[in-house]
CSV table of C-alpha atoms and ligand atoms in Angstrom, one decimal:
chain,number,residue,atom,x,y,z
A,1,MET,CA,18.7,133.9,125.6
A,2,ALA,CA,20.5,131.6,123.0
A,3,PRO,CA,18.3,128.4,122.0
A,4,PRO,CA,20.0,125.2,123.5
A,5,GLY,CA,21.8,122.9,120.9
A,6,PRO,CA,21.1,119.3,120.1
A,7,ALA,CA,21.0,116.9,123.3
A,8,GLY,CA,24.3,116.3,124.8
A,9,ALA,CA,26.2,118.7,122.5
A,10,HIS,CA,27.9,121.6,124.2
A,11,PRO,CA,29.2,124.3,122.0
A,12,ALA,CA,33.1,124.2,122.3
A,13,PRO,CA,34.6,127.2,123.6
A,14,ALA,CA,37.0,128.9,121.2
A,15,GLU,CA,40.7,127.5,121.6
A,16,PRO,CA,43.0,129.9,122.1
A,17,LEU,CA,45.3,130.7,119.1
A,18,SER,CA,48.5,130.6,121.2
A,19,ARG,CA,47.4,126.9,122.7
A,20,SER,CA,46.4,125.9,118.9
A,21,ILE,CA,50.1,126.9,117.8
A,22,PHE,CA,51.7,125.2,120.8
A,23,ARG,CA,49.8,122.0,120.0
A,24,ARG,CA,51.0,122.1,116.4
A,25,PHE,CA,54.6,122.6,117.2
A,26,LEU,CA,54.3,119.7,119.9
A,27,LEU,CA,53.1,117.4,116.9
A,28,MET,CA,55.8,118.4,114.7
A,29,LEU,CA,58.6,118.1,117.6
A,30,CYS,CA,57.0,114.8,118.0
A,31,SER,CA,57.1,113.6,114.4
A,32,LEU,CA,60.8,115.2,113.9
A,33,LEU,CA,61.9,113.0,116.9
A,34,THR,CA,60.4,109.7,115.6
A,35,SER,CA,61.7,110.5,112.3
A,36,LEU,CA,65.1,110.9,114.1
A,37,TYR,CA,64.8,107.8,116.1
A,38,VAL,CA,63.8,105.8,112.9
A,39,PHE,CA,66.8,107.2,111.2
A,40,TYR,CA,69.2,106.5,114.1
A,41,CYS,CA,67.9,102.7,114.2
A,42,LEU,CA,68.4,102.4,110.3
A,43,ALA,CA,71.8,103.8,110.7
A,44,GLU,CA,72.6,101.4,113.6
A,45,ARG,CA,71.6,98.6,111.5
A,46,CYS,CA,73.7,99.5,108.6
A,47,ARG,CA,76.7,99.8,111.0
A,48,THR,CA,76.0,96.4,112.4
A,49,LEU,CA,75.7,94.7,109.1
A,50,SER,CA,79.0,96.5,107.7
A,51,GLY,CA,81.2,95.2,110.5
A,52,PRO,CA,81.7,97.5,113.4
A,53,VAL,CA,85.2,99.1,111.9
A,54,VAL,CA,85.8,102.5,111.0
A,55,VAL,CA,89.1,103.9,110.5
A,56,VAL,CA,90.6,106.1,113.3
A,57,GLY,CA,92.2,109.3,111.5
A,58,GLY,CA,95.6,110.5,112.3
A,59,LEU,CA,97.0,107.8,114.7
A,60,PRO,CA,100.7,108.8,115.1
A,61,GLY,CA,103.1,107.5,112.7
A,62,GLY,CA,100.1,107.3,110.0
A,63,GLU,CA,99.2,103.8,111.2
A,64,GLU,CA,95.8,102.5,110.0
A,65,GLY,CA,94.1,101.9,113.2
A,66,VAL,CA,90.3,100.9,113.9
A,67,ARG,CA,87.8,102.4,116.2
A,68,THR,CA,84.6,100.4,117.1
A,69,PRO,CA,81.2,102.3,118.0
A,70,GLY,CA,81.5,103.7,121.4
A,71,ASP,CA,85.1,103.2,121.6
A,72,SER,CA,87.2,106.2,121.8
A,73,ALA,CA,90.3,104.9,123.7
A,74,LEU,CA,92.2,104.4,120.5
A,75,ALA,CA,91.8,108.2,119.6
A,76,ARG,CA,91.9,109.6,123.0
A,77,GLY,CA,94.7,108.4,125.3
A,78,GLY,CA,94.2,105.0,126.7
A,79,PRO,CA,96.1,102.6,124.3
A,80,ARG,CA,99.8,101.9,124.5
A,81,GLU,CA,102.6,100.8,121.9
A,82,PRO,CA,104.7,98.5,123.9
A,83,ALA,CA,108.3,99.0,123.1
A,84,ALA,CA,110.3,96.0,121.7
A,85,TRP,CA,113.1,96.7,124.2
A,86,PRO,CA,113.0,98.9,127.4
A,87,ALA,CA,115.8,100.6,126.2
A,88,ALA,CA,113.5,102.0,123.3
A,89,GLN,CA,111.0,103.9,125.9
A,90,GLY,CA,110.8,107.6,126.6
A,91,ARG,CA,113.9,109.0,124.4
A,92,ARG,CA,112.6,110.7,121.4
A,93,PRO,CA,108.9,111.7,120.3
A,94,TRP,CA,109.5,109.5,117.0
A,95,GLN,CA,110.8,106.5,118.8
A,96,LEU,CA,108.9,103.4,120.1
A,97,ARG,CA,107.2,104.5,123.3
A,98,PRO,CA,104.1,104.8,125.0
A,99,ARG,CA,102.3,107.5,123.3
A,100,ARG,CA,99.1,109.2,124.2
A,101,ARG,CA,96.5,110.1,121.2
A,102,ARG,CA,94.5,112.6,120.5
A,103,ARG,CA,91.5,112.7,118.3
A,104,ARG,CA,92.4,114.4,115.1
A,105,PRO,CA,90.5,114.5,111.7
A,106,LEU,CA,91.0,111.8,109.5
A,107,GLY,CA,94.6,111.5,108.7
A,108,ARG,CA,96.4,111.6,105.4
A,109,GLU,CA,97.2,107.8,105.6
A,110,GLU,CA,93.7,106.7,106.1
A,111,ALA,CA,92.1,109.4,103.9
A,112,ALA,CA,94.2,108.2,101.1
A,113,TRP,CA,93.1,104.7,101.6
A,114,GLU,CA,89.5,105.5,102.2
A,115,GLU,CA,89.1,107.3,98.9
A,116,GLU,CA,90.1,104.0,97.2
A,117,THR,CA,88.3,101.7,99.4
A,118,PRO,CA,85.2,103.1,100.6
A,119,SER,CA,84.2,99.5,101.9
A,120,LEU,CA,86.8,100.0,104.6
A,121,ALA,CA,84.6,102.6,106.6
A,122,GLY,CA,81.3,101.1,105.7
A,123,GLY,CA,80.7,98.9,102.8
A,124,PRO,CA,79.8,95.5,102.9
A,125,GLY,CA,81.9,94.1,105.7
A,126,GLY,CA,85.0,96.3,105.2
A,127,SER,CA,86.3,93.1,104.1
A,128,GLY,CA,86.1,90.1,102.2
A,129,ALA,CA,85.8,88.2,99.0
A,130,GLY,CA,86.6,89.6,95.7
A,131,SER,CA,84.3,89.8,92.9
A,132,SER,CA,82.6,92.6,91.0
A,133,ALA,CA,80.1,95.0,92.7
A,134,ALA,CA,77.3,93.7,90.5
A,135,GLU,CA,78.0,90.4,91.4
A,136,PRO,CA,78.2,90.0,95.2
A,137,SER,CA,80.7,87.4,96.6
A,138,PRO,CA,79.3,84.7,99.0
A,139,GLY,CA,81.0,86.6,101.6
A,140,THR,CA,79.1,89.9,100.8
A,141,LEU,CA,75.9,87.8,100.5
A,142,ALA,CA,76.1,86.2,103.7
A,143,LEU,CA,76.6,89.4,105.1
A,144,LEU,CA,73.4,91.0,103.6
A,145,LEU,CA,71.7,88.0,104.5
A,146,ASP,CA,72.9,88.2,108.0
A,147,GLU,CA,74.5,84.8,107.6
A,148,GLY,CA,77.8,83.5,108.7
A,149,SER,CA,79.5,84.4,111.9
A,150,LYS,CA,82.2,86.3,113.3
A,151,GLN,CA,85.3,84.3,113.7
A,152,LEU,CA,88.6,85.2,115.7
A,153,PRO,CA,91.3,85.4,112.9
A,154,GLN,CA,92.9,82.2,112.1
A,155,ALA,CA,95.9,83.8,110.2
A,156,ILE,CA,97.4,87.4,110.9
A,157,ILE,CA,99.8,89.7,109.2
A,158,ILE,CA,101.8,90.6,112.1
A,159,GLY,CA,104.7,92.7,110.4
A,160,VAL,CA,106.6,94.5,109.6
A,161,LYS,CA,105.9,98.1,109.4
A,162,LYS,CA,106.5,99.6,106.1
A,163,GLY,CA,107.0,95.9,104.8
A,164,GLY,CA,104.3,96.0,102.2
A,165,THR,CA,101.5,94.6,104.6
A,166,ARG,CA,98.9,96.7,103.1
A,167,ALA,CA,99.7,95.5,99.7
A,168,LEU,CA,99.5,92.0,101.0
A,169,LEU,CA,96.3,92.3,102.9
A,170,GLU,CA,94.5,94.1,99.9
A,171,PHE,CA,95.8,91.4,97.2
A,172,LEU,CA,94.6,88.5,99.6
A,173,ARG,CA,91.2,90.1,100.1
A,174,VAL,CA,90.6,89.3,96.3
A,175,HIS,CA,90.2,85.5,97.2
A,176,PRO,CA,87.1,84.5,97.9
A,177,ASP,CA,87.8,82.6,100.8
A,178,VAL,CA,89.6,85.3,102.6
A,179,ARG,CA,87.7,87.8,104.8
A,180,ALA,CA,89.5,90.6,106.5
A,181,VAL,CA,89.1,93.8,108.8
A,182,GLY,CA,90.2,96.6,106.5
A,183,ALA,CA,91.8,98.9,109.2
A,184,GLU,CA,94.4,97.9,111.8
A,185,PRO,CA,92.7,96.4,114.9
A,186,HIS,CA,95.8,97.0,117.2
A,187,PHE,CA,94.3,94.3,119.5
A,188,PHE,CA,97.3,92.7,120.9
A,189,ASP,CA,99.5,95.9,121.4
A,190,ARG,CA,96.9,98.5,122.4
A,191,SER,CA,93.5,97.1,123.0
A,192,TYR,CA,94.5,93.7,124.8
A,193,ASP,CA,92.4,94.6,127.8
A,194,LYS,CA,89.3,95.2,125.9
A,195,GLY,CA,88.9,91.4,125.7
A,196,LEU,CA,88.7,88.8,122.7
A,197,ALA,CA,84.9,89.3,122.5
A,198,TRP,CA,85.7,92.8,121.5
A,199,TYR,CA,88.4,91.7,119.2
A,200,ARG,CA,86.1,89.1,117.6
A,201,ASP,CA,83.3,91.7,117.1
A,202,LEU,CA,85.6,93.8,114.8
A,203,MET,CA,85.9,90.8,112.4
A,204,PRO,CA,83.8,90.4,109.4
A,205,ARG,CA,81.1,87.6,109.1
A,206,THR,CA,82.4,84.5,107.5
A,207,LEU,CA,80.9,81.3,106.0
A,208,ASP,CA,82.3,77.9,106.6
A,209,GLY,CA,85.6,77.5,104.7
A,210,GLN,CA,86.6,81.3,104.8
A,211,ILE,CA,89.5,82.4,106.6
A,212,THR,CA,89.4,85.6,108.9
A,213,MET,CA,92.4,88.0,108.7
A,214,GLU,CA,93.7,91.0,109.8
A,215,LYS,CA,96.9,92.8,109.7
A,216,THR,CA,98.6,94.9,112.3
A,217,PRO,CA,102.5,95.7,111.6
A,218,SER,CA,103.3,96.7,115.1
A,219,TYR,CA,102.6,93.1,116.6
A,220,PHE,CA,105.8,92.1,115.4
A,221,VAL,CA,108.1,94.3,117.6
A,222,THR,CA,105.5,94.0,120.7
A,223,ARG,CA,106.9,91.7,123.3
A,224,GLU,CA,103.6,90.7,124.7
A,225,ALA,CA,102.1,90.0,121.3
A,226,PRO,CA,103.6,86.3,120.7
A,227,ALA,CA,102.1,85.1,124.2
A,228,ARG,CA,98.8,86.7,123.5
A,229,ILE,CA,98.1,85.4,120.1
A,230,SER,CA,99.2,81.8,121.4
A,231,ALA,CA,96.8,82.3,124.3
A,232,MET,CA,93.9,83.1,121.9
A,233,SER,CA,95.1,80.1,119.6
A,234,LYS,CA,98.2,78.2,119.3
A,235,ASP,CA,97.3,77.4,115.6
A,236,THR,CA,97.0,80.9,114.5
A,237,LYS,CA,99.2,81.5,111.2
A,238,LEU,CA,101.5,84.3,111.2
A,239,ILE,CA,102.7,86.1,108.2
A,240,VAL,CA,105.6,88.4,108.4
A,241,VAL,CA,106.4,90.7,105.2
A,242,VAL,CA,110.0,91.7,105.6
A,243,ARG,CA,111.9,94.3,103.7
A,244,ASP,CA,115.6,95.3,103.6
A,245,PRO,CA,115.8,96.9,106.9
A,246,VAL,CA,117.7,100.0,105.7
A,247,THR,CA,115.2,100.7,103.1
A,248,ARG,CA,112.5,100.1,105.6
A,249,ALA,CA,114.0,102.6,108.1
A,250,ILE,CA,114.2,105.0,105.3
A,251,SER,CA,110.5,104.4,104.6
A,252,ASP,CA,109.7,104.5,108.1
A,253,TYR,CA,111.3,108.0,108.4
A,254,THR,CA,109.7,109.2,105.2
A,255,GLN,CA,106.3,108.4,106.8
A,256,THR,CA,107.2,110.6,110.1
A,257,LEU,CA,108.6,113.3,107.9
A,258,SER,CA,105.6,113.6,106.0
A,259,LYS,CA,103.4,114.2,109.1
A,260,ARG,CA,106.2,116.1,110.9
A,261,PRO,CA,108.3,118.0,108.6
A,262,ASP,CA,110.6,119.7,111.6
A,263,ILE,CA,112.1,116.3,112.7
A,264,PRO,CA,115.9,116.0,112.5
A,265,THR,CA,117.7,114.4,109.4
A,266,PHE,CA,117.6,110.7,109.0
A,267,GLU,CA,121.4,110.9,109.4
A,268,SER,CA,121.4,112.5,112.8
A,269,LEU,CA,118.7,110.3,114.1
A,270,THR,CA,120.7,107.1,113.0
A,271,PHE,CA,123.6,107.6,115.3
A,272,ARG,CA,124.0,107.9,118.9
A,273,ASN,CA,127.6,109.0,118.2
A,274,ARG,CA,128.3,109.5,114.7
A,275,SER,CA,132.1,110.0,114.9
A,276,ALA,CA,132.5,106.9,116.8
A,277,GLY,CA,130.0,105.0,114.3
A,278,LEU,CA,127.6,104.3,117.1
A,279,ILE,CA,124.1,103.5,115.7
A,280,ASP,CA,121.0,104.4,117.7
A,281,THR,CA,119.6,101.1,118.2
A,282,SER,CA,116.8,102.6,120.3
A,283,TRP,CA,115.3,104.6,117.3
A,284,SER,CA,112.4,102.5,116.4
A,285,ALA,CA,112.9,102.9,112.7
A,286,ILE,CA,116.5,101.4,113.3
A,287,GLN,CA,115.0,98.8,115.8
A,288,ILE,CA,112.4,97.2,114.0
A,289,GLY,CA,114.8,96.1,111.3
A,290,ILE,CA,116.7,93.8,113.6
A,291,TYR,CA,114.3,91.1,112.4
A,292,ALA,CA,116.5,88.1,114.1
A,293,LYS,CA,115.9,89.7,117.6
A,294,HIS,CA,112.2,90.1,117.2
A,295,LEU,CA,111.9,86.7,115.7
A,296,GLU,CA,113.6,85.1,118.7
A,297,LEU,CA,110.6,86.2,120.8
A,298,TRP,CA,108.1,84.6,118.5
A,299,LEU,CA,109.6,81.3,118.1
A,300,ARG,CA,109.3,81.0,121.8
A,301,HIS,CA,105.6,80.7,121.4
A,302,PHE,CA,105.1,79.6,117.7
A,303,PRO,CA,107.1,76.8,115.5
A,304,ARG,CA,108.7,78.0,112.7
A,305,ARG,CA,106.2,76.1,110.2
A,306,GLN,CA,103.4,78.2,111.5
A,307,MET,CA,105.2,81.4,110.3
A,308,LEU,CA,105.4,82.5,106.8
A,309,PHE,CA,108.0,85.2,105.6
A,310,VAL,CA,107.1,87.2,102.6
A,311,SER,CA,109.7,89.2,100.8
A,312,GLY,CA,108.6,92.9,100.7
A,313,GLU,CA,110.6,93.0,97.4
A,314,ARG,CA,109.3,90.2,95.7
A,315,LEU,CA,105.9,91.3,96.5
A,316,ILE,CA,106.4,94.2,94.2
A,317,SER,CA,108.4,92.3,91.5
A,318,ASP,CA,106.6,89.2,91.5
A,319,PRO,CA,103.2,89.8,93.2
A,320,ALA,CA,101.6,86.4,91.8
A,321,GLY,CA,104.7,84.4,92.9
A,322,GLU,CA,104.6,85.7,96.5
A,323,LEU,CA,100.8,85.5,96.7
A,324,GLY,CA,101.2,81.7,95.4
A,325,ARG,CA,103.4,81.0,98.7
A,326,VAL,CA,100.8,82.8,100.8
A,327,GLN,CA,97.9,81.1,99.4
A,328,ASP,CA,99.3,77.4,100.1
A,329,PHE,CA,100.6,78.6,103.5
A,330,LEU,CA,96.8,79.4,104.2
A,331,GLY,CA,95.7,76.0,102.4
A,332,LEU,CA,93.7,78.2,100.1
A,333,LYS,CA,93.3,77.2,96.4
A,334,ARG,CA,95.6,79.1,94.2
A,335,ILE,CA,93.2,81.6,93.0
A,336,ILE,CA,95.0,84.9,92.8
A,337,THR,CA,97.4,84.6,89.9
A,338,ASP,CA,99.3,87.0,87.6
A,339,LYS,CA,96.1,87.5,85.6
A,340,HIS,CA,95.1,89.7,88.7
A,341,PHE,CA,97.9,92.3,88.4
A,342,TYR,CA,99.1,94.7,86.0
A,343,PHE,CA,102.1,97.0,86.6
A,344,ASN,CA,101.1,100.7,86.9
A,345,LYS,CA,103.9,102.8,85.4
A,346,THR,CA,102.7,106.0,87.0
A,347,LYS,CA,102.4,104.5,90.6
A,348,GLY,CA,105.5,102.4,90.0
A,349,PHE,CA,104.1,99.3,91.6
A,350,PRO,CA,101.8,96.3,90.7
A,351,CYS,CA,98.2,97.1,91.0
A,352,LEU,CA,95.0,95.2,91.0
A,353,LYS,CA,93.2,94.7,87.7
A,354,LYS,CA,89.8,94.4,89.7
A,355,ALA,CA,90.0,95.4,93.4
A,356,GLU,CA,87.6,93.3,96.1
A,357,GLY,CA,84.1,94.4,95.6
A,358,SER,CA,84.9,96.6,92.6
A,359,SER,CA,85.2,96.0,88.9
A,360,LYS,CA,87.7,98.7,88.6
A,361,PRO,CA,91.7,98.6,88.5
A,362,HIS,CA,93.0,99.5,91.8
A,363,CYS,CA,96.3,100.7,93.0
A,364,LEU,CA,97.2,101.7,96.9
A,365,GLY,CA,97.0,105.2,97.9
A,366,LYS,CA,99.6,108.2,97.8
A,367,THR,CA,100.8,107.2,101.1
A,368,LYS,CA,102.2,104.0,99.8
A,369,GLY,CA,104.9,104.5,97.7
A,370,ARG,CA,106.3,107.7,98.8
A,371,THR,CA,109.5,109.2,97.2
A,372,HIS,CA,112.4,108.8,99.7
A,373,PRO,CA,114.7,111.6,100.5
A,374,ASP,CA,118.4,111.1,99.4
A,375,ILE,CA,120.5,109.9,102.2
A,376,ASP,CA,124.0,110.3,102.8
A,377,PRO,CA,125.6,107.0,101.1
A,378,ASP,CA,128.1,106.8,103.9
A,379,VAL,CA,125.0,106.5,106.3
A,380,VAL,CA,123.6,104.0,104.2
A,381,ARG,CA,126.8,102.0,103.9
A,382,ARG,CA,127.2,101.8,107.7
A,383,LEU,CA,123.7,100.8,108.3
A,384,ARG,CA,124.1,98.0,105.8
A,385,ASP,CA,127.3,96.9,107.9
A,386,PHE,CA,125.1,97.3,111.3
A,387,TYR,CA,122.4,95.2,110.0
A,388,ARG,CA,124.7,92.5,107.9
A,389,PRO,CA,125.2,90.1,110.9
A,390,PHE,CA,121.5,90.2,112.0
A,391,ASN,CA,120.1,89.6,108.4
A,392,ARG,CA,122.4,86.5,108.2
A,393,LYS,CA,121.2,85.2,111.4
A,394,PHE,CA,117.5,85.9,110.1
A,395,TYR,CA,118.4,84.1,107.1
A,396,GLN,CA,119.5,81.0,109.0
A,397,MET,CA,116.3,81.1,111.1
A,398,THR,CA,113.8,81.5,108.5
A,399,GLY,CA,116.0,79.2,105.9
A,400,HIS,CA,115.7,81.9,103.2
A,401,ASP,CA,118.1,84.4,101.9
A,402,PHE,CA,116.4,87.5,101.0
A,403,GLY,CA,119.4,89.0,99.5
A,404,TRP,CA,119.5,92.3,101.2
A,405,ASP,CA,123.5,92.0,101.4
A,406,GLY,CA,124.2,91.9,98.0
B,501,PPS,N1,101.7,97.1,95.2
B,501,PPS,C1,102.1,98.1,96.0
B,501,PPS,N2,101.8,99.5,96.1
B,501,PPS,C2,102.2,100.2,96.8
B,501,PPS,N3,103.1,100.1,97.7
B,501,PPS,C3,103.6,98.9,97.8
B,501,PPS,C4,103.2,97.7,96.9
B,501,PPS,N4,103.7,96.7,97.3
B,501,PPS,C5,104.7,96.8,98.0
B,501,PPS,N5,104.6,98.2,98.6
B,501,PPS,C6,105.2,99.0,99.6
B,501,PPS,O1,104.6,99.0,100.8
B,501,PPS,C7,105.3,99.9,101.5
B,501,PPS,C8,104.2,100.2,102.8
B,501,PPS,O2,104.4,99.2,103.7
B,501,PPS,P1,103.1,98.9,104.6
B,501,PPS,O3,102.0,98.8,103.8
B,501,PPS,O4,103.6,97.5,105.3
B,501,PPS,O5,102.9,100.1,105.5
B,501,PPS,S1,102.4,100.4,107.0
B,501,PPS,O6,103.3,99.7,107.9
B,501,PPS,O7,101.1,99.7,107.1
B,501,PPS,O8,102.3,101.7,107.2
B,501,PPS,C9,105.5,101.1,100.7
B,501,PPS,O9,106.5,101.7,101.2
B,501,PPS,P2,107.0,103.0,100.5
B,501,PPS,O10,107.5,102.7,99.1
B,501,PPS,O11,108.5,103.4,101.5
B,501,PPS,O12,106.1,104.1,100.7
B,501,PPS,C10,105.9,100.1,99.4
B,501,PPS,O13,106.9,100.5,99.0
């Protein structure tokens, strides 16, 4: 018989090997889950800090939409793009009409932009003030310190598509008192049912004296947008970048063509009946350029003085001059001057000497400044004739001759 051990101590029965392996496995699983949880929490924290905006890839038309966490509607199928006129609905796939969206990998439009401005997809704010990376701007500091608050935009670039809206927003973001959402929120056309709290949450944090901005060029041709923006605040300042409607139409077509090379020619899409010279005004590329018609709707809700019309052509030939007008309109100190720009010969456009949040020169991506296809000069002439009366009306309404008719 074996001698008894010390008082109270019982010899532990040998643990079966399989149970010990199982316990170790459980332990490892627990630590793995804990690490994953900690990682998730950290990621979540960063996401909140950077402003809950990510660029949605591959929106039809190559637009620069945003998606907020937990929201897949933009990518899935809910959102609509209201047409400017009922006649525009449902004719051809590349016309303005309600569309269903598929989730697709990051589109070229967004990818090209993201390459150049990673801040859009998760850097400090995806927005904001311009100073070098080594020297955080007040806006960035506010963000890091969790200071400031999210405000609804006081100024919106509402259009026009292919007018030069991205260039204007990126130039404005150099200003320390401007903070903007990088991608297009499409709130007033596609996501209005999500509510203002959702919209505000997309915005970067701002400190007192900073202006919150966004740009969504489709607002200008969205029937409901003027009333909706006015309901948010009738003091909202509206900026419209306009460009020769013929060149704009060709630019619009070029963008669609780059995504869908099988679409018919520009010439064939232009006419409802070519021999009769009947222009197809239900084609969105044509319709967007009838600026006077769209503007009429805005002027029912906003006084003219609350709208600024920026020349897309001058934004290229004299960016500092146009930015001077925009800064005055927004009540900002004229900080962005010609010292901020240089002309990049390869790109063929003005670029920033220092982009927002970086000390490096910065041009817009490949999807801005595409080579346009050659269009039959007779078609171009007919389009010029078509737009002339609308342009004249637009010059009268805005009090500014944009010089598109020679
Ligand atoms: N600095 C600078 N760099 C590059 N591109 C510039 C610049 N300024 C204006 N533009 C013109 O902007 C046109 C694109 O307009 P948008 O940014 O409004 O397009 S979009 O509606 O957001 O898709 C784009 O049109 P395309 O040339 O037809 O591609 C440019 O002509």
